[in-house]
Structures are given as structure tokens and as C-alpha cells.
Short mmCIF file of C-alpha atoms in Angstrom, two decimals:
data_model
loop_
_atom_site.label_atom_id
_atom_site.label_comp_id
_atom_site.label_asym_id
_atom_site.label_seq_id
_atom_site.Cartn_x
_atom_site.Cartn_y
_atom_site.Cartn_z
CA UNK A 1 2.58 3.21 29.61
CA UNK A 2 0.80 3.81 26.63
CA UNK A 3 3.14 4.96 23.44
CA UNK A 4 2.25 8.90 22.88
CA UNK A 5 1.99 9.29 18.94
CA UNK A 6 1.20 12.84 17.84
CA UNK A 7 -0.33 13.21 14.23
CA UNK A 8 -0.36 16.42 12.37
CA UNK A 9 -3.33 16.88 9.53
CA UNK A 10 -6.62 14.67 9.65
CA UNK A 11 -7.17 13.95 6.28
CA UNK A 12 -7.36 10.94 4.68
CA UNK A 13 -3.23 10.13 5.29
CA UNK A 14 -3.64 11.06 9.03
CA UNK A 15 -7.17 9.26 9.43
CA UNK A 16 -5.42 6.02 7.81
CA UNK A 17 -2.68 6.32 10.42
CA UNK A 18 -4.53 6.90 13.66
CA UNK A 19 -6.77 4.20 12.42
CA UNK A 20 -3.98 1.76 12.58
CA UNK A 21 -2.56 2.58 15.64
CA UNK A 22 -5.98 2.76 17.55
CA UNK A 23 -6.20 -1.54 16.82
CA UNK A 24 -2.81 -1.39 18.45
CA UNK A 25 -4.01 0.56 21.74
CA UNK A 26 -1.20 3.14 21.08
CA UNK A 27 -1.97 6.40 22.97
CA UNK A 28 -2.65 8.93 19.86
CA UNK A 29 -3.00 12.79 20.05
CA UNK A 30 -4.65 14.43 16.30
CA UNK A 31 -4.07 17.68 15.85
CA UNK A 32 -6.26 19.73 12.68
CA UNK A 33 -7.56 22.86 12.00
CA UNK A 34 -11.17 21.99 11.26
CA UNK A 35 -13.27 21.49 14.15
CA UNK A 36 -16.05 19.21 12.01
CA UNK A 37 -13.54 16.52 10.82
CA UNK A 38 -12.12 16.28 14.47
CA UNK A 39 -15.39 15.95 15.48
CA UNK A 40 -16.16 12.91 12.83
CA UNK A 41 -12.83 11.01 13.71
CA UNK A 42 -13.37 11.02 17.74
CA UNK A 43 -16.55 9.99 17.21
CA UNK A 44 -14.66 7.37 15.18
CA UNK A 45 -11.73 6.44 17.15
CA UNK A 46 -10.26 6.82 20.81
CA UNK A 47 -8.21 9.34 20.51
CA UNK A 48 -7.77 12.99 21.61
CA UNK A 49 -8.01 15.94 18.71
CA UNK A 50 -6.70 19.49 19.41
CA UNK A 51 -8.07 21.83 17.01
CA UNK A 52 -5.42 24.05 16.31
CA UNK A 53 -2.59 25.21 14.12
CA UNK A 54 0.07 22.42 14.53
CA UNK A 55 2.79 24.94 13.82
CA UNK A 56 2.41 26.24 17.10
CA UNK A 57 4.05 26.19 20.09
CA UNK A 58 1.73 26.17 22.13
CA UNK A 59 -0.41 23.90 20.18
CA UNK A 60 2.67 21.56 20.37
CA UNK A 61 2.85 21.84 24.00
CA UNK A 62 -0.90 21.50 24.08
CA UNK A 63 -0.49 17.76 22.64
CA UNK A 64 2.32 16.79 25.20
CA UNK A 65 4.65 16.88 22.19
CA UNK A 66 7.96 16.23 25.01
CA UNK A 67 6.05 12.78 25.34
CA UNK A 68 5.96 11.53 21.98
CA UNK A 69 8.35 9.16 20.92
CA UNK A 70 6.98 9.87 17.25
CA UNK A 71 5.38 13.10 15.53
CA UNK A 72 4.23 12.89 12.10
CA UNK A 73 3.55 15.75 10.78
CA UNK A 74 0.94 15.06 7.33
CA UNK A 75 -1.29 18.22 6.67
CA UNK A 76 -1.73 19.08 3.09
CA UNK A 77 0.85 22.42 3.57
CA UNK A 78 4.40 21.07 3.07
CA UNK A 79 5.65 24.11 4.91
CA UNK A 80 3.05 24.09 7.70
CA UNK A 81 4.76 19.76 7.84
CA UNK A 82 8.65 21.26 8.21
CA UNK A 83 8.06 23.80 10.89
CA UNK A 84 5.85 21.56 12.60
CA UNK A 85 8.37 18.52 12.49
CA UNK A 86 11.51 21.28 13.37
CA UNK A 87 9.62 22.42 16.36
CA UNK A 88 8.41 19.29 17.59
CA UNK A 89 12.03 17.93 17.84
CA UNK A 90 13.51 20.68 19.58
CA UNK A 91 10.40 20.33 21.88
CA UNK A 92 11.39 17.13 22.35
CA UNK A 93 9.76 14.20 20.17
CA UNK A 94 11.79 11.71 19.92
CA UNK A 95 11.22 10.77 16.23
CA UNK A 96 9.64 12.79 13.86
CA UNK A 97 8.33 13.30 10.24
CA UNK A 98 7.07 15.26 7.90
CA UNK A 99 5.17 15.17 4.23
CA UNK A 100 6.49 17.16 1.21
CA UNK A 101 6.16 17.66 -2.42
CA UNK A 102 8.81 19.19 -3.62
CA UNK A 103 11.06 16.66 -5.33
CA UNK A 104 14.42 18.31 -4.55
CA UNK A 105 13.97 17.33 -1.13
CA UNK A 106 14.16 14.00 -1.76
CA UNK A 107 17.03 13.74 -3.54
CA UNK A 108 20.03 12.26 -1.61
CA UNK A 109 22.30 14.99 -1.66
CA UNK A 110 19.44 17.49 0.23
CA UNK A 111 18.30 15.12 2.64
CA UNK A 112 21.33 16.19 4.77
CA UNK A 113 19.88 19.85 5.09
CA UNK A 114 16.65 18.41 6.73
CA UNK A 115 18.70 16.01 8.75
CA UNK A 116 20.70 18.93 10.29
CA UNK A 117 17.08 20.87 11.24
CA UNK A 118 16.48 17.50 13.50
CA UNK A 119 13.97 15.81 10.44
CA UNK A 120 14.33 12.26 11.04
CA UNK A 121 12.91 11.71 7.73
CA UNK A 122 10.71 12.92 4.99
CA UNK A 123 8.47 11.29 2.31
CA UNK A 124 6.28 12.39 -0.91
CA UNK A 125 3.22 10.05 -0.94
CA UNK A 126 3.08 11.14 -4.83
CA UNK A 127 7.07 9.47 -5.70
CA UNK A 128 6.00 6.79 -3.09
CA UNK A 129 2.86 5.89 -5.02
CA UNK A 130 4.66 6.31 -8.28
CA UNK A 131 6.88 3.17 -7.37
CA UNK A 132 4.13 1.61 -6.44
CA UNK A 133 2.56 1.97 -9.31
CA UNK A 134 6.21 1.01 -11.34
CA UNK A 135 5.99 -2.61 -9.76
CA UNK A 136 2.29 -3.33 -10.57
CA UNK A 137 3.62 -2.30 -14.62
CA UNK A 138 6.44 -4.72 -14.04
CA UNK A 139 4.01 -7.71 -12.86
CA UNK A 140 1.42 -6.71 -14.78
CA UNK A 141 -0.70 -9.78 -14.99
CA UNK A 142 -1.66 -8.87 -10.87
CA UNK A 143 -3.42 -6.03 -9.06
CA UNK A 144 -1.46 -6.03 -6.13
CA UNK A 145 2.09 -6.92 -5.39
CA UNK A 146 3.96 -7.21 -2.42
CA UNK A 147 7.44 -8.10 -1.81
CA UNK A 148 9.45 -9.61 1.27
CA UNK A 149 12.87 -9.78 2.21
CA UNK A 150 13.77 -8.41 -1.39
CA UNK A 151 11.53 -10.48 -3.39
CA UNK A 152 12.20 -13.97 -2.05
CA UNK A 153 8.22 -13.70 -0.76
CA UNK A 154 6.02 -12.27 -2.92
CA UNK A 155 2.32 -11.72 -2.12
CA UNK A 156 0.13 -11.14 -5.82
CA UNK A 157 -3.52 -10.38 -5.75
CA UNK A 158 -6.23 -11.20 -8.99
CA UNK A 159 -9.56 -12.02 -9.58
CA UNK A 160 -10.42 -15.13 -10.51
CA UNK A 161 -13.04 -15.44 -13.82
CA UNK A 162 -15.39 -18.54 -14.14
CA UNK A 163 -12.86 -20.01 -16.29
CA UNK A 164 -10.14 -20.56 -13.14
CA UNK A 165 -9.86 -23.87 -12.72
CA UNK A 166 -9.89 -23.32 -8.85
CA UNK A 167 -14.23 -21.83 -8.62
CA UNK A 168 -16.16 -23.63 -6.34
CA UNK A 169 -12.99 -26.28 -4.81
CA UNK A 170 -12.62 -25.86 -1.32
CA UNK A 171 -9.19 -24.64 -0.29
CA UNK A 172 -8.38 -28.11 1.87
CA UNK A 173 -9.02 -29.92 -1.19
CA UNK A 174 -6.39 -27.94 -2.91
CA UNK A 175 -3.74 -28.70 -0.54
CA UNK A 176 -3.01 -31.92 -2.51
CA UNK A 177 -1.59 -30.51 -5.74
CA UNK A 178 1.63 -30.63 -5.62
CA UNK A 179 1.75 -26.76 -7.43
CA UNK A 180 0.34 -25.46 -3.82
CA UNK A 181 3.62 -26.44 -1.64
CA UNK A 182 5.33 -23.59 -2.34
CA UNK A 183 2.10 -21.39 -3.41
CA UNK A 184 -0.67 -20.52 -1.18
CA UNK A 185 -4.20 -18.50 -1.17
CA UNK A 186 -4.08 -16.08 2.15
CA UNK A 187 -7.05 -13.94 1.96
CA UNK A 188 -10.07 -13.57 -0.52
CA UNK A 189 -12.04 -10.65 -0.94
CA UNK A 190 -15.16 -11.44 -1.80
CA UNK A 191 -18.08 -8.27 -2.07
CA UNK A 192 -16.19 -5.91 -0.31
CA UNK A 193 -14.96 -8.04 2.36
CA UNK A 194 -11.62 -9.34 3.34
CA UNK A 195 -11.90 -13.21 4.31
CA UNK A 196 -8.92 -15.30 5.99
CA UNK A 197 -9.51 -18.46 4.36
CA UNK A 198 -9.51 -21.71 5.98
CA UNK A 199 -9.83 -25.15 4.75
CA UNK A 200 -13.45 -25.40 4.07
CA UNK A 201 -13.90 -22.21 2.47
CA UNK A 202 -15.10 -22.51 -1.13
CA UNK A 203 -13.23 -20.21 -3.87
CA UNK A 204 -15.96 -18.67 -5.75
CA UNK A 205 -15.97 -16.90 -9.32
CA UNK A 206 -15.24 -13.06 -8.90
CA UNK A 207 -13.06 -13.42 -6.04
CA UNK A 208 -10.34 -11.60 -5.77
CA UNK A 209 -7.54 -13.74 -4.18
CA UNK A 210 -4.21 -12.72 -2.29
CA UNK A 211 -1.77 -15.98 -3.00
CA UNK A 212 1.60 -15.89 -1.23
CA UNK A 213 4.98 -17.34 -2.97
CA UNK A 214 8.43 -18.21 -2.97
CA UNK A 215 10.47 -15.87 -5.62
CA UNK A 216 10.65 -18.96 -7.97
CA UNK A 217 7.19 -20.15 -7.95
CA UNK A 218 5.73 -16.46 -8.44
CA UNK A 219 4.86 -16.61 -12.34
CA UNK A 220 2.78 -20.26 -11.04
CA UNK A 221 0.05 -18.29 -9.63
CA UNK A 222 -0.51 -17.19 -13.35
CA UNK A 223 -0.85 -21.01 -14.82
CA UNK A 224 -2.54 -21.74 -11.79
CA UNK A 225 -5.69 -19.55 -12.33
CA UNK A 226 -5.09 -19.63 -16.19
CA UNK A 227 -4.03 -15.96 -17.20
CA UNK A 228 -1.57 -14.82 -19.77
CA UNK A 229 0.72 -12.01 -18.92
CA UNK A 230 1.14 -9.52 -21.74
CA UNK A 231 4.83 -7.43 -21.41
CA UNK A 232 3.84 -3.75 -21.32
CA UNK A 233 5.65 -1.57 -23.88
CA UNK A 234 3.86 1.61 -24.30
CA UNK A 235 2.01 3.53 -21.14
CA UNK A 236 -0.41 6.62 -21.90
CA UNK A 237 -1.06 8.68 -18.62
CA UNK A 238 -3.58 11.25 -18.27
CA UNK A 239 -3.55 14.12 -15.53
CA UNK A 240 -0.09 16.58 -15.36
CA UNK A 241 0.13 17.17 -11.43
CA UNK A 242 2.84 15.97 -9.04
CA UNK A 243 1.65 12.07 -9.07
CA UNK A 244 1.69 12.59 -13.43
CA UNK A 245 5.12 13.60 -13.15
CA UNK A 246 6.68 11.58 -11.35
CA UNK A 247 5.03 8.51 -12.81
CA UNK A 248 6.35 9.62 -16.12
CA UNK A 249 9.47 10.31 -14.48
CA UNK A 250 9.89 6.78 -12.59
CA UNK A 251 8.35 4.57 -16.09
CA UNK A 252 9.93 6.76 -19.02
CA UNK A 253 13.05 5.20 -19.16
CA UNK A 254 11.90 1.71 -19.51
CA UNK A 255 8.08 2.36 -21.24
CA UNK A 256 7.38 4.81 -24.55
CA UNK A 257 5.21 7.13 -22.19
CA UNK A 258 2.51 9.29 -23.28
CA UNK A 259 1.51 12.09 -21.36
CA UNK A 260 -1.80 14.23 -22.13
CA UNK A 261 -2.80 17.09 -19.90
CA UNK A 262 -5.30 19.93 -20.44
CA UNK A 263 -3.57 22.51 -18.86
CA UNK A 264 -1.05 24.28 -21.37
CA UNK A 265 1.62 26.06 -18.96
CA UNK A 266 1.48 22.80 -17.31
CA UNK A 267 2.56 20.73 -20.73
CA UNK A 268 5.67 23.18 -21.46
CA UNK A 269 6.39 22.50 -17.54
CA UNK A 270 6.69 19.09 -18.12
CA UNK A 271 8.19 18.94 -21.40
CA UNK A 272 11.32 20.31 -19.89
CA UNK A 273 11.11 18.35 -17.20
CA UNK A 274 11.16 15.16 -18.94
CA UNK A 275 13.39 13.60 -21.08
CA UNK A 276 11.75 10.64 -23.34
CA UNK A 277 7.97 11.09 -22.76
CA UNK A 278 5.86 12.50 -24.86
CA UNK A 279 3.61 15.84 -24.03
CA UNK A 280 0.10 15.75 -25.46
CA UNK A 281 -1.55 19.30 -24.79
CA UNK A 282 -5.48 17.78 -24.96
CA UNK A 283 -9.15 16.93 -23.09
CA UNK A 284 -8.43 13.64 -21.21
CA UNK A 285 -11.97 13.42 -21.07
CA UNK A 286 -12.43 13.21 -24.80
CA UNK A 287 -12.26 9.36 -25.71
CA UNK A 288 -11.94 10.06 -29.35
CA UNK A 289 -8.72 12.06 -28.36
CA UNK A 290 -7.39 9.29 -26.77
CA UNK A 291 -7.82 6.92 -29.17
CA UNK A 292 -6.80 9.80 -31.67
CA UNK A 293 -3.40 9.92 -29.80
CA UNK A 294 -3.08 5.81 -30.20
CA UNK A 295 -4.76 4.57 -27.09
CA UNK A 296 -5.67 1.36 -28.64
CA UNK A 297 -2.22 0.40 -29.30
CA UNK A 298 -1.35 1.07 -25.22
CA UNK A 299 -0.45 -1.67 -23.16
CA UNK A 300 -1.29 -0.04 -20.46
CA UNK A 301 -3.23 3.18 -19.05
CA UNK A 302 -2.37 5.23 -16.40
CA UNK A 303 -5.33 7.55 -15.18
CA UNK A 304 -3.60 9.87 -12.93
CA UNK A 305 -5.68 13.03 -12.93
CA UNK A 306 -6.81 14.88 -9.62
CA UNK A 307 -10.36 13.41 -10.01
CA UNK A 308 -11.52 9.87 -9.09
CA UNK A 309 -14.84 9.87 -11.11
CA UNK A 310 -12.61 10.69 -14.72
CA UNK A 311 -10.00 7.95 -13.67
CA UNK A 312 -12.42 5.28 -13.21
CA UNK A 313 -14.68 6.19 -16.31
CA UNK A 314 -11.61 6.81 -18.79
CA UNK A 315 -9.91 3.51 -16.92
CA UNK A 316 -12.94 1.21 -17.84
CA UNK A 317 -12.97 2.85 -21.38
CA UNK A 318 -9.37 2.22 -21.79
CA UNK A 319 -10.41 -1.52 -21.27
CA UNK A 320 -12.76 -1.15 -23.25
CA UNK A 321 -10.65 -0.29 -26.30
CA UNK A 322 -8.09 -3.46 -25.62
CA UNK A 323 -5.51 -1.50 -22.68
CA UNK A 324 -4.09 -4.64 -20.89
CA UNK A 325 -3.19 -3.00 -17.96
CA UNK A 326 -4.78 0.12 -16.81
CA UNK A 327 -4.87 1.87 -13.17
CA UNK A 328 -6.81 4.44 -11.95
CA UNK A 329 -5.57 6.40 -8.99
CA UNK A 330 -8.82 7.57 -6.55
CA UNK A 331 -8.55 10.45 -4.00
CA UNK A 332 -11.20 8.89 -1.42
CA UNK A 333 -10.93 5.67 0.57
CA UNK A 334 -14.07 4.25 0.06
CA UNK A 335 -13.66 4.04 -3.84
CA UNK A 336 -10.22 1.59 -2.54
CA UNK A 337 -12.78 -1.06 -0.92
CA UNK A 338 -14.71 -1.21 -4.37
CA UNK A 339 -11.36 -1.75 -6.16
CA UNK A 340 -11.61 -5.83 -6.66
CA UNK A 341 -14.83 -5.77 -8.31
CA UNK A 342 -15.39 -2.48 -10.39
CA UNK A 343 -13.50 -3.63 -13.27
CA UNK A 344 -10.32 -1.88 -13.30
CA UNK A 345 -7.02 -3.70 -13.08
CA UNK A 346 -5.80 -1.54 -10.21
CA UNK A 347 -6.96 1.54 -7.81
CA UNK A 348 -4.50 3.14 -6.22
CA UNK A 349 -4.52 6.30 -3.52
CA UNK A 350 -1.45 7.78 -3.16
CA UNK A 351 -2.67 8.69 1.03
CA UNK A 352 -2.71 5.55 1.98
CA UNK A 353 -0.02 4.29 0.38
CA UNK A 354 2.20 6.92 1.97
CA UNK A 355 0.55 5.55 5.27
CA UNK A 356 1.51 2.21 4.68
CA UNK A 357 5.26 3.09 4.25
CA UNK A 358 4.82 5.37 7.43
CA UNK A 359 3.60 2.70 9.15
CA UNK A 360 6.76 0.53 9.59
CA UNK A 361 7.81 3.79 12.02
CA UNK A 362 5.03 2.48 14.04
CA UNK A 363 6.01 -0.61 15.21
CA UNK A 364 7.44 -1.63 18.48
CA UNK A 365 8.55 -4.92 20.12
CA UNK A 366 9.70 -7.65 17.53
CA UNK A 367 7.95 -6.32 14.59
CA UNK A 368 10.73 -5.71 11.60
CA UNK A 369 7.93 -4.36 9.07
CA UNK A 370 4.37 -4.17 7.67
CA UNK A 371 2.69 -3.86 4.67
CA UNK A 372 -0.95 -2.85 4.20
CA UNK A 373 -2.90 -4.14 0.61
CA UNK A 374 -5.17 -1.19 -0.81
CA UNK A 375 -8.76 -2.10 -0.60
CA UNK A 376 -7.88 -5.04 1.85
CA UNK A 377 -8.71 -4.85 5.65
CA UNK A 378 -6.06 -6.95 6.98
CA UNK A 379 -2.21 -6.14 6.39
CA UNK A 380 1.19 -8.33 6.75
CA UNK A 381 3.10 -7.76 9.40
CA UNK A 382 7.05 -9.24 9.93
CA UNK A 383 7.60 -10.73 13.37
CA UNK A 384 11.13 -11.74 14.55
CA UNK A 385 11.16 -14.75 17.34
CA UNK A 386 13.71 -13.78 19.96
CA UNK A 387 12.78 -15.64 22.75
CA UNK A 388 12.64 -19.60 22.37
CA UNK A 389 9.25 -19.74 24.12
CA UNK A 390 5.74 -21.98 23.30
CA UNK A 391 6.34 -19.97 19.56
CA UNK A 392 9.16 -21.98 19.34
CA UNK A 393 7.57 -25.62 20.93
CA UNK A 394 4.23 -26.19 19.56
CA UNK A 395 3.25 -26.40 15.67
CA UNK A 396 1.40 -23.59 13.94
CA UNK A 397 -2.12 -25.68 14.53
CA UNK A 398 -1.02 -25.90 18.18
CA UNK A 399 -0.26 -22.19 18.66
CA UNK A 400 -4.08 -21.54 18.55
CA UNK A 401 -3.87 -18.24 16.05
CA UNK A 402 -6.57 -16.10 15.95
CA UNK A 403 -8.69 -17.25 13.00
CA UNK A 404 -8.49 -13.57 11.65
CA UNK A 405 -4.77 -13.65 11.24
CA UNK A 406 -2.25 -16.51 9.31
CA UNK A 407 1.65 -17.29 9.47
CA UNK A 408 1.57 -16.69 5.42
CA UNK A 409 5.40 -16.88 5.24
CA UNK A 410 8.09 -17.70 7.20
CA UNK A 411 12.27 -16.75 6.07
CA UNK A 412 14.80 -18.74 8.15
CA UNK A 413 18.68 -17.55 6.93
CA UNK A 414 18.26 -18.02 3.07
CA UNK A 415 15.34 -20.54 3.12
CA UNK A 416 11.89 -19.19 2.99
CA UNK A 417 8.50 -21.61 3.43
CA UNK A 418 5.33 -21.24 2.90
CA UNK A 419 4.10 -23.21 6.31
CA UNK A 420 0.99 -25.16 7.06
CA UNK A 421 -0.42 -26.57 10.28
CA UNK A 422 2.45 -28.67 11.21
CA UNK A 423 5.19 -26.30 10.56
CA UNK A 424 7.21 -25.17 13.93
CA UNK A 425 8.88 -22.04 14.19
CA UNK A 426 12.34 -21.55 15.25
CA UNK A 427 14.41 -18.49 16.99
CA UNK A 428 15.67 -16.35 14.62
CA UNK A 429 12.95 -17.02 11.83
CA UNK A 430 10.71 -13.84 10.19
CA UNK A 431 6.83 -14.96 10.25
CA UNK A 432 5.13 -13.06 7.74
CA UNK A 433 1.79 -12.37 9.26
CA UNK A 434 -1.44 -11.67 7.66
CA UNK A 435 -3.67 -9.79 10.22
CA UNK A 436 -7.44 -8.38 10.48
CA UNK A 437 -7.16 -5.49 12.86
CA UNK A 438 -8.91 -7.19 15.65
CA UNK A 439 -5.79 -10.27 15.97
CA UNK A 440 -3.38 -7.42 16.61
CA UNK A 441 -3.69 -7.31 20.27
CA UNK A 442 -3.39 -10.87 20.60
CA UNK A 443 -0.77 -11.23 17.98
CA UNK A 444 1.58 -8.66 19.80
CA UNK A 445 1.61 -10.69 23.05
CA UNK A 446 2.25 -14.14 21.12
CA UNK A 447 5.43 -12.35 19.68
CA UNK A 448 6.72 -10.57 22.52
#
């Protein structure tokens, strides 16, 4: 029987979701007060939409909510998320939920209060994106960054210049450097489209390439494709809401942070609020201000503001006047898919990133995790083998993978590889998976 997933709030968080689990053929019920964007996503996906105020019984009851074995509850309201999520556990989900913004909440000590009202767990996509956004500073030399098993596989995404010694090889003739045993490229993304390489693709200049590595071979991807990491000292950010905050909050103790905002009551909010950074009362929009306020000594720029078109522009000027690293965070998915070539280190939307870390709740059978890449189709998920089976008794080549998903990484006790054709797993091991939505289905019976 079909898994019964109920989803509260269709925006772009809820969208994400229900777009994952409609590859997996999960059984998913969206619930939204406005008729025209249920309207758009069934016409979309397979799924059933009850328009309707989710904080309703009846509306609950409507969606089968006794069925679901998870409820996530993701509208934009954070109180409309906890009286949804209380009510569909004593109606009787089985997991549930819900999406807040209040930073209190999150703190250890007051997570108990929400566990006693039958939460299973919240999140804030804003602190969750603000981590995210904490590890691209810390490997700043790469626009994505991915971690396994604590670091001991790292995934790292950048875009290769006409100066990378690796345009216009083919990936099999690659394969006999010594450098690519324990390195290896997993996907490309090449004008706005995610490729799973094989061995006669051809690695062209502007392509942005995904390589996988062991924890000790991580900083080789840099020599490999020729780029110099610079160590980021000073950060300016620009914007004051939640995501501003707790940026500041999650880099200020490491980073000299400067924060400029143009609201005034909202500078004096977060000048108490914080303790090192500093609060710059100012037109983000003005470039002269910027560079007034020392943007051309940043290492990096942060544009965090509540509008996509300002964070791009002021990004790309920010480049412009020598910021190593700069990331612009964009409200709408379809900037995310432009993100590899528009010339900004990093975008970043704080939805989907919040979906991704939802996601792992999502997961049945022997899948231990899954990470999704912003702007990339395909996402990594974490098989166990259980069972010794033909996983276990034919090489990878033999196995006959879908050619839209790889075994990127494999972690056996406290060994990790980085396999190729011949490699055989073994019960016990963790294949790392890259996977196009379409190899899910097949994927899921392989490793069950």
C-alpha cells in the first residue's frame, strides 16, 4: 500500500517536497488555502490537493490524516504549522512536523515543550540555511559542499574556467592519473542541465562539476582544476530579517561581520541581539555605501535581503569590486537552476534547503539519508546493503545501474572508496548514490 504523506502549505518548501516524493510513487495528500496554486501543482504532479485551512479538523480528517505515517506541516504561518502538527498527532499521524521562526524554539532546552504537545520535531529553514551557508564560508574555494558520514566523503561543486587543465579531456582518459583514485567527477552541469557523466563525456569550459572525495584528498580537487583558496576574514551581509540574523549570529564569532540594513528599528533590534557584529543603519542598494562601509576589503559578501533581483545585482557588484566569496540567497526556484552560470559564487534558497533536510524523514526501506545539491536535478542518496543478494555478487559494471544514477561513494567500517566498474559491494557497506529522479524507482528495488 502506498505510503500516505500529508503536506501542509504549497509554496515553494511544500512544492519541493511533494515533488520528491511523487518520483518515489509515495501516496501524497497537499493541503493550501489558494485554490489557483493547487490548481498549478495537480496539473503538475499526481497528487490530491484539499483546499482548505489545514488547522482544521475537519480539513484534517478530510486528508485521511489517521493514515499518514508523516504530516508536515510548512505554510508560511508558524502558528497555523503548530496547531496543525498538534492536531494531526492526536488525530493520529504517525510522525509529524512543523516549520517555525522563532529561534527560542529551537533551542535545546524548549524543544521538550513541543515534544510533550506530540511534535516529533521542528525546523527553521532560515538557521538551517544559515549553516549552510557557514560551511560554503569555511570551504570557500567551492559552491557547493556536501558532507558524508561526518566528513570522511565530501562532495564539492565549481566551475571550471578555460584555464583547468581538465577542458575538452574525456573523463575515461582521466581515469589514469593517479590524483583521480581517490577523487572523482559525478555530475556536470552544463547550461542548465544536470549530466551523469560517463567515460566518453568531454569536460567542457564553463562547466560546473560535482567531484566526490575522501576527507584527505578534498583540498586536491583545488590543484586539480588550478584554483587558489583565499581564507575569509571579514563577511559584510546585507538584508536584517530572520535569515540576516541568524547568519550573523552563526559567522560572528569566527568572521569580523558587517551588517547593513535599511530599516532603523530593525538595526537597534539587532544590535542587541548580537554580540561582535557590526550594525550599519544604510541603502544596501547604494554601491558607493558599500564600498563607503569597506566592501572592497571583504572577503566575502553575503546578500541576504528579502529580494532576489538586489542579491544577485549587489552579489555580481561585490565581485566586481574584488569580494572572493560572495552568495546571494534567491526566494524563487528557477533563479537556483541558473546558479552555475550567472556569475555568483553561490545561490542559495533557504525553501529548499529546509526541504532537503526534511527529506531524510522521507525515506523508507534501506535508505539511511539524502542530500539534494541546489540548482542540481539529481540528489545523493545513502543505501545500506542488508541482504547479501546479486548487490553483493556482481561488480558495479555488472549490476547494470541506471545510466542516470552512480555508486559515487561507498563507506565500509572506517574505510571509505571512491569505486569504479570493478568494485563489489559487500553487506554492511553505505553506497552513496547519485540519482536523477527517474533511477529512483529502479534504484529502490536494487536496494531492497
Amino acid at each position: 500500500m502506498a505510503v500516505n504523506i500529508v503536506i501542509a502549505g504549497a509554496g515553494d518548501m511544500g512544492f519541493h517536497l511533494a515533488e520528491q516524493l511523487y518520483y518515489e510513487s509515495k501516496n501524497i495528500i497537499l493541503i493550501d488555502l489558494d485554490k489557483d496554486v493547487l490548481d498549478n501543482i495537480g496539473s503538475r504532479l499526481d497528487v490530491l490537493t484539499i483546499e482548505g485551512d489545514s488547522a482544521s479538523i475537519e480539513i484534517l480528517k478530510k486528508a485521511n490524516i489517521h493514515n499518514a505515517e508523516l504530516m508536515l506541516a510548512v505554510t508560511t504561518s508558524e502558528k497555523t504549522n503548530i496547531c496543525t502538527a498538534v492536531l494531526a498527532k492526536q488525530l493520529g499521524a504517525k510522525k509529524v512536523i512543523a516549520r517555525v521562526r522563532n529561534h527560542d524554539y529551537l533551542y535545546k532546552e524548549n524543544k521538550i515543550y513541543f515534544e510533550n504537545l506530540g511534535i516529533d520535531s521542528i525546523i527553521s529553514p532560515s538557521m538551517l540555511c544559515s549553516k549552510e551557508i557557514s560551511r560554503l564560508m569555511k570551504r570557500s574555494s567551492f559552491s557547493d559542499v556536501i558532507e558524508f558520514e561526518g566528513g570522511r566523503l565530501s562532495v564539492v561543486g565549481i566551475t571550471l574556467d578555460r584555464y583547468s587543465p581538465l577542458i575538452n579531456r574525456k573523463l575515461s582518459d582521466t581515469r589514469t592519473d593517479p590524483i583521480f583514485k581517490e577523487i572523482r567527477i559525478i555530475a556536470i552541469v552544463r547550461d542548465q542541465r544536470t549530466i551523469i557523466p560517463r567515460g566518453d563525456t568531454y569536460i567542457r569550459n564553463n562547466d560546473h562539476v560535482f567531484f566526490i572525495s575522501n576527507n584527505k584528498s578534498v583540498n586536491t580537487v583545488k590543484d586539480l582544476v588550478h584554483h587558489k583558496e583565499k581564507e575569509i576574514h571579514d563577511v559584510m551581509i546585507i538584508g536584517g530579517d530572520d535569515l540576516a540574523y541568524s547568519t550573523a549570529r552563526e559567522l560572528e564569532d569566527d568572521y569580523g561581520v558587517t551588517l547593513i540594513h535599511n530599516d532603523k528599528e530593525r538595526c537597534k533590534w539587532l544590535a542587541e541581539r548580537l554580540d561582535t557584529a557590526l550594525i550599519i543603519h544604510g541603502d544596501y542598494k547604494n554601491i558607493n555605501l558599500l564600498i563607503e562601509e569597506g566592501l572592497e576589503t571583504m572577503d566575502g559578501f553575503l546578500a541576504l535581503t528579502d529580494s532576489s533581483e538586489t542579491n544577485i545585482i549587489t552579489s555580481l557588484s561585490a565581485k566586481n569590486h574584488g569580494v572572493y566569496k560572495t552568495i546571494a540567497h534567491v526566494d524563487t526556484r528557477e533563479y537556483i537552476h541558473i546558479s552555475h552560470s550567472i556569475g555568483v559564487d553561490s545561490l542559495i534558497n533557504k525553501k529548499l534547503v529546509a526541504a532537503n533536510h526534511v527529506s531524510r524523514y522521507l525515506k523508507k526501506g534501506q535508505v539511511e539519508a539524502v542530500s539534494g545539491i541546489q540548482g542540481v536535478e539529481a540528489e545523493f542518496v545513502q543505501y545500506a546493503v542488508t541482504k547479501n543478494n546479486k548487490l553483493t555478487k556482481k561488480n558495479l559494471k555488472a549490476l547494470h545501474f541506471p545510466d542516470t544514477a552512480v555508486v559515487a561513494g561507498v563507506i565500509r567500517g572506517e574505510e571509505v572508496f571512491i569505486p569504479d566498474g570493478e568494485f563489489q559491494l559487500q553487506l554492511h557497506d553505505k553506497a552513496i548514490v547519485l540519482a536523477l529522479p527517474e533511477a529512483k524507482p529502479v534504484l529502490e528495488k536494487l536496494f531492497n
